[in-house]
Tab-separated table of C-alpha atoms in Angstrom:
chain	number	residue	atom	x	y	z
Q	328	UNK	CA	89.302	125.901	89.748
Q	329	UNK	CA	86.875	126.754	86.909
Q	330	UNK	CA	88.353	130.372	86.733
Q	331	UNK	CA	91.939	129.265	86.887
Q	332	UNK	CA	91.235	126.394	84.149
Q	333	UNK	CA	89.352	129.112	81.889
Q	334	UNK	CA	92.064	132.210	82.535
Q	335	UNK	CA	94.934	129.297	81.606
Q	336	UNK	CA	93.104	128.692	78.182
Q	337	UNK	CA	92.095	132.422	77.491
Q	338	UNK	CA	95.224	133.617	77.570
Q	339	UNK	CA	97.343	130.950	76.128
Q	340	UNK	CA	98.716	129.554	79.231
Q	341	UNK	CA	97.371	125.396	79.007
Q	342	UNK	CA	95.263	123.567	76.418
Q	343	UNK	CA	93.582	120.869	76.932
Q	344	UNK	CA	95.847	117.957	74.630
Q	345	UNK	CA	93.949	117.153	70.828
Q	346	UNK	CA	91.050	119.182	71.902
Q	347	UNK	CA	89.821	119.617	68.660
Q	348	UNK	CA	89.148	115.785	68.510
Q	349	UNK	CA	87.451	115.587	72.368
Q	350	UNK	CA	90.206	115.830	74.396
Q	351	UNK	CA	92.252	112.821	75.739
Q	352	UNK	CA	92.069	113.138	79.716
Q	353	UNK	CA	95.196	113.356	81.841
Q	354	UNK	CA	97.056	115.394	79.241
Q	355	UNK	CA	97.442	118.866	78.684
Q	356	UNK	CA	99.420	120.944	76.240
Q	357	UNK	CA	101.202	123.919	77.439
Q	358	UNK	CA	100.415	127.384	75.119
Q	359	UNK	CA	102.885	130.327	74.352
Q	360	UNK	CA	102.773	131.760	78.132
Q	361	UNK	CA	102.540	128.599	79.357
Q	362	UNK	CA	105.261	126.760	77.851
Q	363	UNK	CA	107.915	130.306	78.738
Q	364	UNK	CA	106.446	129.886	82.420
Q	365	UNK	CA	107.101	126.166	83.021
Q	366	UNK	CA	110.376	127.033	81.324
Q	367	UNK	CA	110.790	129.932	84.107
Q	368	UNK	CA	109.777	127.283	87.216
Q	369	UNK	CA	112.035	125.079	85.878
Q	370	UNK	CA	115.266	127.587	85.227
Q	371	UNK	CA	114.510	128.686	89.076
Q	372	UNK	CA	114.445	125.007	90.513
Q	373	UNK	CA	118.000	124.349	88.278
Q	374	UNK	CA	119.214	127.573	89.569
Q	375	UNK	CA	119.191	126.932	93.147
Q	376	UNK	CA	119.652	123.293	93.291
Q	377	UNK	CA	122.429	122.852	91.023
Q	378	UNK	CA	123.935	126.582	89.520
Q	379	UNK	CA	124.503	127.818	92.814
Q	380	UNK	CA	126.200	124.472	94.881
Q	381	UNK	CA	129.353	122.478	93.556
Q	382	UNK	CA	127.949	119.988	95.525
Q	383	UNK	CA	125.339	119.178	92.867
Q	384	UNK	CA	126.120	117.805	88.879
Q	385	UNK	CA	123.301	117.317	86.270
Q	386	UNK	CA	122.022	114.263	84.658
Q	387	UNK	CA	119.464	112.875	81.413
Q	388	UNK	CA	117.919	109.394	81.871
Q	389	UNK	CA	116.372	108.223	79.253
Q	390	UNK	CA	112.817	108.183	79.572
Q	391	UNK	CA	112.610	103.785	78.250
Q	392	UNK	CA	115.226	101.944	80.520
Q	393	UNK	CA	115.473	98.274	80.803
Q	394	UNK	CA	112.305	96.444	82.260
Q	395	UNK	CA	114.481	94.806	85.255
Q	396	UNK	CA	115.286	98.355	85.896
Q	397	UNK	CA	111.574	98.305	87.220
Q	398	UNK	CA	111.969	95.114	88.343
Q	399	UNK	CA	114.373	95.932	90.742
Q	400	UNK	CA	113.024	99.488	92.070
Q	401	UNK	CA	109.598	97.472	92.990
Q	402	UNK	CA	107.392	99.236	90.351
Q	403	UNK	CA	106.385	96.226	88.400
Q	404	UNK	CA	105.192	94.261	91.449
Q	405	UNK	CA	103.969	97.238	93.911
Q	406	UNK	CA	103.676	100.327	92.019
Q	407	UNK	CA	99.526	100.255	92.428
Q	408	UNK	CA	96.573	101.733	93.397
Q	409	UNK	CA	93.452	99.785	94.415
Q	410	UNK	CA	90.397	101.001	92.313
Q	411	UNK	CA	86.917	100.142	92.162
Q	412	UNK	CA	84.126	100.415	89.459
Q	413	UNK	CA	80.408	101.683	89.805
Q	414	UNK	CA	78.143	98.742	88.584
Q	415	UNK	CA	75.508	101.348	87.908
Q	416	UNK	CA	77.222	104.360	86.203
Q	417	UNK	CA	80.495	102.371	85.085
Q	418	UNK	CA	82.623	105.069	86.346
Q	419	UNK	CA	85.869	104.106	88.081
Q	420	UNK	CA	87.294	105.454	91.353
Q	421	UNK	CA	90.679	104.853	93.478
Q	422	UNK	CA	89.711	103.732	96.950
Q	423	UNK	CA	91.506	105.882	98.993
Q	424	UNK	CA	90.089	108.868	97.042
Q	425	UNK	CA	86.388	107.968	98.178
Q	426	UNK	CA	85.288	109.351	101.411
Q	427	UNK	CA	81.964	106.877	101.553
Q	428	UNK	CA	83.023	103.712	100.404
Q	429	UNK	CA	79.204	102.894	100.841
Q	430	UNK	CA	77.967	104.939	98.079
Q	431	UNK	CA	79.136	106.016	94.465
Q	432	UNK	CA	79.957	109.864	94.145
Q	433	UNK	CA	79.149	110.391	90.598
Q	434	UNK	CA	75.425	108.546	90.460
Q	435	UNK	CA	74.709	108.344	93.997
Q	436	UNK	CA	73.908	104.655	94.003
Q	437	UNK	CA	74.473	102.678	97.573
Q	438	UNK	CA	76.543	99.723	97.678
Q	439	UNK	CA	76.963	99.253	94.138
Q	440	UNK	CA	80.824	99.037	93.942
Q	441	UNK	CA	82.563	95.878	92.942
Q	442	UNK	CA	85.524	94.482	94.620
Q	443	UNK	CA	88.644	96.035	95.202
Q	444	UNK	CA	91.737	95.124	92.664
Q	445	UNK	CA	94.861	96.469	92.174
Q	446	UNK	CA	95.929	98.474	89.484
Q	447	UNK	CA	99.356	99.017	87.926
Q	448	UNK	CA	100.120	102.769	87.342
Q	449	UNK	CA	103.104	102.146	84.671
Q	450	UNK	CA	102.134	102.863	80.751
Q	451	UNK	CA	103.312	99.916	79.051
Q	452	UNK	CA	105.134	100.338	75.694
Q	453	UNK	CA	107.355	97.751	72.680
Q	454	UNK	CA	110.526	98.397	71.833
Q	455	UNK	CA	111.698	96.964	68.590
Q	456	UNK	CA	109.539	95.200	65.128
Q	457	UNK	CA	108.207	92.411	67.690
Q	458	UNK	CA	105.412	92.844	69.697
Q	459	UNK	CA	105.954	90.092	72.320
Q	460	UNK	CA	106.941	89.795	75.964
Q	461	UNK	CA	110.432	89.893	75.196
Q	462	UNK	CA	110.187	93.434	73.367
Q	463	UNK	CA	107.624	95.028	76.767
Q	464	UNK	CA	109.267	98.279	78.040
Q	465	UNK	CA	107.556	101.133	80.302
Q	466	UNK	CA	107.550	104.716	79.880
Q	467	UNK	CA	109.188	105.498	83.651
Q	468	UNK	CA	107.173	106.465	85.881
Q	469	UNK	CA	109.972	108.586	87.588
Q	470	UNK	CA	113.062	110.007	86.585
Q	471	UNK	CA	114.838	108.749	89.785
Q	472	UNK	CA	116.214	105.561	88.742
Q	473	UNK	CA	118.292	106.356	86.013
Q	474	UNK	CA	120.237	108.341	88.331
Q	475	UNK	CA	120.560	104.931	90.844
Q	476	UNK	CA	121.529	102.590	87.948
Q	477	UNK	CA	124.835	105.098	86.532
Q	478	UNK	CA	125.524	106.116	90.220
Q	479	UNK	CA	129.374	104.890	90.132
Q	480	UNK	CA	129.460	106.328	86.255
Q	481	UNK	CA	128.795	109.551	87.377
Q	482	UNK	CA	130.777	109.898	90.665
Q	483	UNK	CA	133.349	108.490	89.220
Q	484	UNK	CA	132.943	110.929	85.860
Q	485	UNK	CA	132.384	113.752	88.049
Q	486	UNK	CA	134.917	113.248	90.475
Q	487	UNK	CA	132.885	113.615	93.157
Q	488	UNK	CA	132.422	111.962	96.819
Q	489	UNK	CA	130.020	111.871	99.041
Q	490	UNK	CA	128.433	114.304	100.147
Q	491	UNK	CA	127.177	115.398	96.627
Q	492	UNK	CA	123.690	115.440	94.620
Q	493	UNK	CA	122.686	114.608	91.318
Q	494	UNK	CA	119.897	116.696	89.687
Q	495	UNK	CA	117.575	116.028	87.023
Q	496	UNK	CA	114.556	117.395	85.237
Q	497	UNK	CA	112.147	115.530	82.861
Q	498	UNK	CA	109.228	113.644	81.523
Q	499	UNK	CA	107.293	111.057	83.584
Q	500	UNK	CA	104.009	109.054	82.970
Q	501	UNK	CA	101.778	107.196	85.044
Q	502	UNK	CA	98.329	105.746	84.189
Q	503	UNK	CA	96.344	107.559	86.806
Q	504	UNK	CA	93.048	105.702	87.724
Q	505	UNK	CA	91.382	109.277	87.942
Q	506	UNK	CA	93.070	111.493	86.480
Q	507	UNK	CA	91.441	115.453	87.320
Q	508	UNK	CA	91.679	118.357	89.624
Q	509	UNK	CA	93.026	120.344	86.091
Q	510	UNK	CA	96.972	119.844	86.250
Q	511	UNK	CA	97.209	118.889	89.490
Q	512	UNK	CA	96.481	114.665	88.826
Q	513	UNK	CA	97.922	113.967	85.341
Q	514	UNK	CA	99.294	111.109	83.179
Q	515	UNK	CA	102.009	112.808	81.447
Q	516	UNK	CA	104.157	115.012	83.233
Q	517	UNK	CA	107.897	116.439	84.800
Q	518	UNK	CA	109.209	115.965	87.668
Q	519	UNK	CA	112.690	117.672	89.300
Q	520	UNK	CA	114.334	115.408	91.311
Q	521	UNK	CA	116.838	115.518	93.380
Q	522	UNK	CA	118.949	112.505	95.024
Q	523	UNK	CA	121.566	113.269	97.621
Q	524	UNK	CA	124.097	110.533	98.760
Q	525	UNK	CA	125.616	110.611	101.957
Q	526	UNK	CA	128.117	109.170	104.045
Q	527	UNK	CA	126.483	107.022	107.093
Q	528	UNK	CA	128.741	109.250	109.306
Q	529	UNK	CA	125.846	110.604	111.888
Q	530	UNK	CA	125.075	113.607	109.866
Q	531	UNK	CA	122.791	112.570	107.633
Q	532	UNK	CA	119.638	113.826	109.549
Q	533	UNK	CA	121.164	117.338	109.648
Q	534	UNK	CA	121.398	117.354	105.820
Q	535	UNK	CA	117.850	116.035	105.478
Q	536	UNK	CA	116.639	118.783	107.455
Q	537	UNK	CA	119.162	121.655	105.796
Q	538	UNK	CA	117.473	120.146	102.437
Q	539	UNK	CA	113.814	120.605	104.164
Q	540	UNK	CA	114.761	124.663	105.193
Q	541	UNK	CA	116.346	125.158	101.685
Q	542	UNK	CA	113.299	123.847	99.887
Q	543	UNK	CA	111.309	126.103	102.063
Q	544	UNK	CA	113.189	129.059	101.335
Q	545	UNK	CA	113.062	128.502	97.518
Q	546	UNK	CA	108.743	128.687	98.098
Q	547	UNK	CA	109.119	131.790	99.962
Q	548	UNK	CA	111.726	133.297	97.458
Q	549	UNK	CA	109.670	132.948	94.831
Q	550	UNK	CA	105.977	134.485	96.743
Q	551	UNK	CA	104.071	131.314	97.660
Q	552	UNK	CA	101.728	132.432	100.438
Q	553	UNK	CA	103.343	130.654	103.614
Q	554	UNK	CA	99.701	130.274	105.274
Q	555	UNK	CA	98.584	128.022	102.278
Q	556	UNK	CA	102.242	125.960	102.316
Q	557	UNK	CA	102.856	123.194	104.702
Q	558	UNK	CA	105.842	120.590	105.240
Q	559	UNK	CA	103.963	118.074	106.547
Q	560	UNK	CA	106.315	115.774	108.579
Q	561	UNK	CA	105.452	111.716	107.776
Q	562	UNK	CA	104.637	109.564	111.055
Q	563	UNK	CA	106.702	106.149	110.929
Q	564	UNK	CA	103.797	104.524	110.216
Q	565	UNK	CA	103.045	106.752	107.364
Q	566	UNK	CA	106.602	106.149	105.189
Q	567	UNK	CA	108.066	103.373	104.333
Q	568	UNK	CA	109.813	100.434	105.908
Q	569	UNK	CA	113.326	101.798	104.235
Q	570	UNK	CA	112.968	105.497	105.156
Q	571	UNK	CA	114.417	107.165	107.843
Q	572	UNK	CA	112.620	110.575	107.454
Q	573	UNK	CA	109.966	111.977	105.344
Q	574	UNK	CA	108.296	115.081	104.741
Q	575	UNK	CA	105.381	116.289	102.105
Q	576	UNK	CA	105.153	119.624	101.127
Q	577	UNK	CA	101.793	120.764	99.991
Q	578	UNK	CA	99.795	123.684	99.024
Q	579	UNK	CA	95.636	124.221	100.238
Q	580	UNK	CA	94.300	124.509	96.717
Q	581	UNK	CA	90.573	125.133	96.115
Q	582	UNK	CA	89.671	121.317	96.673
Q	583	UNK	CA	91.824	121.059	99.655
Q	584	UNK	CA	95.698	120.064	100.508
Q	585	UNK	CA	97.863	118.541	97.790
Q	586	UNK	CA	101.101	117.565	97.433
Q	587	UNK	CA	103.586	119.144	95.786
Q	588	UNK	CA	107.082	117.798	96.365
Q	589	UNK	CA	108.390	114.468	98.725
Q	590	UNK	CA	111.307	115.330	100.390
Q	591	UNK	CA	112.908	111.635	101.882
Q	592	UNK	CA	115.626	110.477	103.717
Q	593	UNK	CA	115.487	106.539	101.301
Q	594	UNK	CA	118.609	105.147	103.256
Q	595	UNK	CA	120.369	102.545	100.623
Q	596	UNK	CA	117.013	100.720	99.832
Q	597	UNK	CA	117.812	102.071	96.041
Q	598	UNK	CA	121.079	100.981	95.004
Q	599	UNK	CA	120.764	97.941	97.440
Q	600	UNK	CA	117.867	96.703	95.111
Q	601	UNK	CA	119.564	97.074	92.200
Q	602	UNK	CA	123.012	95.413	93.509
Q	603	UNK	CA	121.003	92.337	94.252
Q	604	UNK	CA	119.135	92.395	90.991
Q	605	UNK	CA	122.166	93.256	89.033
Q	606	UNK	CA	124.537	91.747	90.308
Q	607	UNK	CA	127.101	94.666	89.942
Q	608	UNK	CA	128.924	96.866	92.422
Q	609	UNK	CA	127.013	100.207	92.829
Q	610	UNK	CA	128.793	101.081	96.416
Q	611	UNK	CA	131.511	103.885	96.847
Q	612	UNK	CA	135.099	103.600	96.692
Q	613	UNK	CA	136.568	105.439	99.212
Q	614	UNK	CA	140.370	106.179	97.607
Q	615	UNK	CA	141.200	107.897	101.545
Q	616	UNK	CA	140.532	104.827	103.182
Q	617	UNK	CA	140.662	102.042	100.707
Q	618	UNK	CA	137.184	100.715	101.404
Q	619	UNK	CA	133.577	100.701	99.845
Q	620	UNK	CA	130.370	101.513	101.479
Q	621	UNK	CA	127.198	102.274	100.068
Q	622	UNK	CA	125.792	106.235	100.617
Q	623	UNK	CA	122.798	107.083	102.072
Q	624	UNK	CA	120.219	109.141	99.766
Q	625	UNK	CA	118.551	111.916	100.597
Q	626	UNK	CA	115.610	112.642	97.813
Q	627	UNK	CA	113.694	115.915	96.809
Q	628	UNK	CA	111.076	115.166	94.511
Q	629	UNK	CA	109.038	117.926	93.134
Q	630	UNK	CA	106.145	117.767	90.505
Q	631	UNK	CA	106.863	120.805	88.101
Q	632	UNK	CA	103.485	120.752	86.690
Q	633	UNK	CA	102.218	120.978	90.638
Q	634	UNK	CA	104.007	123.271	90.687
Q	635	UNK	CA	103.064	125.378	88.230
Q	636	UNK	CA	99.527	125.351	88.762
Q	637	UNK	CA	100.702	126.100	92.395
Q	638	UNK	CA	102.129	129.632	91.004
Q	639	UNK	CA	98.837	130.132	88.832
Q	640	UNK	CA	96.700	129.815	91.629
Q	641	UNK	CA	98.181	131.265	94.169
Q	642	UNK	CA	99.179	134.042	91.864
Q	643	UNK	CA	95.455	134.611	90.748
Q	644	UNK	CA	93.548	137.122	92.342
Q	645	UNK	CA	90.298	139.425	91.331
Q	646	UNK	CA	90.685	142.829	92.411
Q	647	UNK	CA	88.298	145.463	92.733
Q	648	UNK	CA	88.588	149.267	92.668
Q	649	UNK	CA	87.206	152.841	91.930
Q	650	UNK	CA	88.766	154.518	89.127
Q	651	UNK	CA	89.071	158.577	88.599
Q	652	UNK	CA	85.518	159.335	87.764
Q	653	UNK	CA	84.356	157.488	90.880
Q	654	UNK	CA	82.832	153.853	88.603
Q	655	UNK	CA	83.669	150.924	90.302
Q	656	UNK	CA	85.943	148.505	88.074
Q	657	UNK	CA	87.520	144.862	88.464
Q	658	UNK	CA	90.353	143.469	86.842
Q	659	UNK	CA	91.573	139.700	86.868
Q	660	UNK	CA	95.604	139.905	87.911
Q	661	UNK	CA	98.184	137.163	88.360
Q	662	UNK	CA	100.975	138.137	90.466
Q	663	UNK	CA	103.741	136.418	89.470
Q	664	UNK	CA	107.263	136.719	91.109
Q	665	UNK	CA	109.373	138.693	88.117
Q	666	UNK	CA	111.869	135.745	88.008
Q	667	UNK	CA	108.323	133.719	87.192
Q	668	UNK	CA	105.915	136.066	85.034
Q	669	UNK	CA	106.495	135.095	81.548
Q	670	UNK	CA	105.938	138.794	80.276
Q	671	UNK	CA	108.440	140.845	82.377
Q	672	UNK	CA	108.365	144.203	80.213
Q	673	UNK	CA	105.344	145.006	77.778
Q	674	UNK	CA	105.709	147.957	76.005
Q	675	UNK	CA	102.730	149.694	74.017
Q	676	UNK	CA	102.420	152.494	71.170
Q	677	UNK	CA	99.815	155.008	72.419
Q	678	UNK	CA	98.396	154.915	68.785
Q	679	UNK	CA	98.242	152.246	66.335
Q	680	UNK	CA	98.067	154.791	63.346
Q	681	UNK	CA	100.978	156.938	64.333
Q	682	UNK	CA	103.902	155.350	62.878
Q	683	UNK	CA	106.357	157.633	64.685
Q	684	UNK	CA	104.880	155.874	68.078
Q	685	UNK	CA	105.043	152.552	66.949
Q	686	UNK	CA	108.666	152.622	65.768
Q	687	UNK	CA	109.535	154.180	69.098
Q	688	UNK	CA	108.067	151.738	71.074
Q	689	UNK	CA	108.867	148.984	68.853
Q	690	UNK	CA	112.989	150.645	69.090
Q	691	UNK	CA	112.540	150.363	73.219
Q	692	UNK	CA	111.215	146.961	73.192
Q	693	UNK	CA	113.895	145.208	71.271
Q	694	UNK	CA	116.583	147.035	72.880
Q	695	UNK	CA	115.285	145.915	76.396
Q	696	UNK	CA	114.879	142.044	75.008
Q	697	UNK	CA	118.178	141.807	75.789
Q	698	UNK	CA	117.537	142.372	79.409
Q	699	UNK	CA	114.209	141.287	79.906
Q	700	UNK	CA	111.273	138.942	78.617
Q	701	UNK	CA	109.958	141.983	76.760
Q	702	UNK	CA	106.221	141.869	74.471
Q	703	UNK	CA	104.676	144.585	72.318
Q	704	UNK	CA	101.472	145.584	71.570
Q	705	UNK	CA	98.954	148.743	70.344
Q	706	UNK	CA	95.749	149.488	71.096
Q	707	UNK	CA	93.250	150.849	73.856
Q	708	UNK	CA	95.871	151.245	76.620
Q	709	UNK	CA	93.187	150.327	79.416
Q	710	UNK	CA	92.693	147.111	77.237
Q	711	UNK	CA	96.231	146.309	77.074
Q	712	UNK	CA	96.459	146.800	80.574
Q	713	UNK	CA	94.235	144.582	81.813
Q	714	UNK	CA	95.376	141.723	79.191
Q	715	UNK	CA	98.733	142.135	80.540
Q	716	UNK	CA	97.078	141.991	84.227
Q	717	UNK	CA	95.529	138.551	83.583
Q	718	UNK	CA	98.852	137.370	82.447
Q	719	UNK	CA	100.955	138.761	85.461
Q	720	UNK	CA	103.216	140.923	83.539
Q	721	UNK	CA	105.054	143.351	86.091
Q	722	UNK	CA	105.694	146.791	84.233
Q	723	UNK	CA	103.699	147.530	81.255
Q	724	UNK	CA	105.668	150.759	79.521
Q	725	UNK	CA	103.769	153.135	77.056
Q	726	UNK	CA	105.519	155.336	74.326
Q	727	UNK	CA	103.088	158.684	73.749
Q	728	UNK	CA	103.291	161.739	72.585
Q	729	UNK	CA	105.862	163.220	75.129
Q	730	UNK	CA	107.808	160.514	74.422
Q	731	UNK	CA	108.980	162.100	71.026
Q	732	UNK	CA	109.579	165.535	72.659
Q	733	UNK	CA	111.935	164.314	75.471
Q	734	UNK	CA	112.474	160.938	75.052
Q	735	UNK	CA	110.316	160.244	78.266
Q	736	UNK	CA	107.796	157.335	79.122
Q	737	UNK	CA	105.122	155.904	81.254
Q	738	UNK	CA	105.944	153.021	83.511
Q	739	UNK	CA	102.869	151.194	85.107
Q	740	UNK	CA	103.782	148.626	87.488
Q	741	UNK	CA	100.906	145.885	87.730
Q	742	UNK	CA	100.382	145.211	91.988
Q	743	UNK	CA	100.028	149.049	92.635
Q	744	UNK	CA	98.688	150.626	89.382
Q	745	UNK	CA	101.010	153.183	90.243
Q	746	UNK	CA	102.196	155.402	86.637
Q	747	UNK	CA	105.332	157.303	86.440
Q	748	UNK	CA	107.512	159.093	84.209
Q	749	UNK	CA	111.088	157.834	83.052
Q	750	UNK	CA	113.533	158.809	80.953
Q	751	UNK	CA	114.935	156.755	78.073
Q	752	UNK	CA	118.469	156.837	79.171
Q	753	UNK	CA	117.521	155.715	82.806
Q	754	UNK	CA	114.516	152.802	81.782
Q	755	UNK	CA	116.467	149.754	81.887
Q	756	UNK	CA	117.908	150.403	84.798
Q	757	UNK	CA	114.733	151.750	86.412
Q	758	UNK	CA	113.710	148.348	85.364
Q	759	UNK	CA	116.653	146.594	86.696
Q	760	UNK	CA	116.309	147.392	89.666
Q	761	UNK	CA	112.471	146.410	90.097
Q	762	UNK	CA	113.170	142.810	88.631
């Protein structure tokens, strides 16, 4: 991960959060690239989930809901991990995440843990002048529950019956014991979820499994290597109590398998927890037949920042080749699905001190912002290449000499190398058709 977590920085893609005053750990800050490419992941999730069905409407929780919103869900009571400390380094550890529970990773010291305790992942926060029990609220620790607690608002805004989804995107935080593995285990971060109600008609095993093959074919749609993605189907014994169905989907990263989206079949354990807690009416009114029932949920929860460091590292690879003059070279190259790459179109001036070039170029790459996620730059052209390598841009254009004559220019595509001439008239659509 140390060349992933240094390429990220180099080239403006994640930051470590307040570095300049040491860092806070379990946050990261997402640069120029990086911040375009989460906004890329995040436009392709929305895209197929909820652009392309009518089955799906959008939703906004707020991120600070009522504490018995918490209550109800199970978080306050249950939403743990059991951790232990190292009496002889002080360092802390989950339990589950040590493979010898005899002997401390960090120092090496045997039997020098201290008992197991439980630990409650939710960040705690005040709301209002009064710090006091009666102002404690949480930052949520998913976005989930806001959809369960204004389920009749919004089928009853929305018009809609069951079978339909509601979709949302946004900030979670959880107080991670350990926090690490670069992205992948953080405090602060987004999830898009997913919850799909149901009728209890018999078909509701067909739609988790239709909602299983879909989320597969977004992965492969968008380049993820199939022989490092699983869907790892949950024994009984493995979800829980409520569920009828569950399956993981995870990636082999460079530590080992890690999961990157739950995809669960929840039944009516969440709105039947917060009837009972509540008090109020969250079941269906069917209008056809005159009678309420409460839906069954099917859930896709993905972590976008998984997810992202999913793309970078699958995307990464170092390549190595013989040039013209027979010298062996290597280049660093990220390749990103077009949908993905933050840089689709870079577009160079031959020559920085040639001021017919540069207007040219800099004429080309504003006209094809329009179209395209379009940079410009000048310089050594093998340079700019490579730069624009490392941050999996797929065409890389470069306005020269010829250019002036006949209006001609070079089009370098990044997986292949490969240079050829276009046109003017013909480059978007050369383009077009590529991306």
């Amino acid at each position: 991960m140390e060349e992933i977590t240094a390429l990220a920085k180099r080239r403006g893609f994640i930051f470590q959060s307040s570095e300049i005053y040491g860092g806070i750990n379990g946050f990261w800050d997402y640069g120029p690239l990086g911040a375009v490419l989460k906004a890329n992941v995040k436009r392709a999730w929305w895209r197929d989930t909820v652009d392309l069905r009518d089955d799906v409407v959008a939703f906004d929780a707020a991120i600070i809901m009522h504490p018995s919103v918490w209550q109800a869900s199970g978080h306050v009571d249950a939403f743990s991990d059991v951790m232990v400390d190292c009496k002889v380094c002080k360092h802390r550890f989950r339990l589950d995440h040590l493979a010898d529970r005899s002997k401390c990773p960090d120092c090496g010291s045997t039997n020098s843990f201290t008992e197991p305790r439980s630990f409650n992942l939710m960040l705690r926060t005040s709301v209002g002048p009064m710090e006091d029990t009666s102002s404690q609220a949480y930052l949520r620790p998913e976005t989930a529950q806001g959809i369960f607690v204004n389920f009749k608002n919004i089928y009853q805004t929305a018009r809609k019956r069951p079978p339909f989804g509601v979709a949302q995107i946004g900030k979670s935080f959880r107080n991670e014991i350990t926090p690490g593995n670069f992205t992948f285990r953080v405090r602060e971060f987004e999830q898009a979820e997913l919850e799909y109600f149901v009728p209890d008609d018999g078909k509701d095993l067909e739609v988790f499994a239709q909602w299983v093959e879909r989320r597969k074919a977004w992965y492969a749609a968008y380049g993820i290597a199939a022989d490092r993605l699983r869907f790892y189907e949950l024994t009984e014994e493995e979800r829980p109590h409520y569920a009828r169905a569950g399956v993981d989907v995870e990636y082999l990263f460079p530590w080992g398998w890690g999961e990157l989206e739950s995809i669960a079949h929840r039944g009516t354990y969440d709105l039947d927890a917060h009837m009972r807690l509540s008090g109020k009416d969250l079941r269906f009114f069917d209008e056809a037949t005159k009678t309420h029932y409460t839906p069954l949920l099917i859930e896709s929860s993905a972590g976008i920042d998984r997810t992202i460091l999913t793309f970078l590292v699958d995307a990464c690879e170092r390549e190595r080749s013989v040039d013209p003059n027979g010298k062996e070279t290597e280049r660093t190259v990220l390749r990103f699905h077009p949908q993905i790459a933050p840089v689709q179109v870079a577009v160079f001036s031959l020559a920085r001190n040639k001021p017919e070039l540069v207007e040219r170029a800099r004429t080309i790459e504003t006209a094809l912002r329009r179209a395209f996620r379009t940079s410009y730059d000048e310089g050594n052209i093998g340079q700019l290449y490579r730069r624009q390598d490392e941050i999996g841009t797929p065409f890389c254009i470069t306005v020269d000499y010829e250019t002036i004559g006949d209006g001609s220019v070079t089009v370098r595509e990044r997986d292949s190398m490969r240079q050829e001439r276009v046109k003017g008239d013909a480059l978007e659509a050369h383009l077009e058709a590529r991306l």
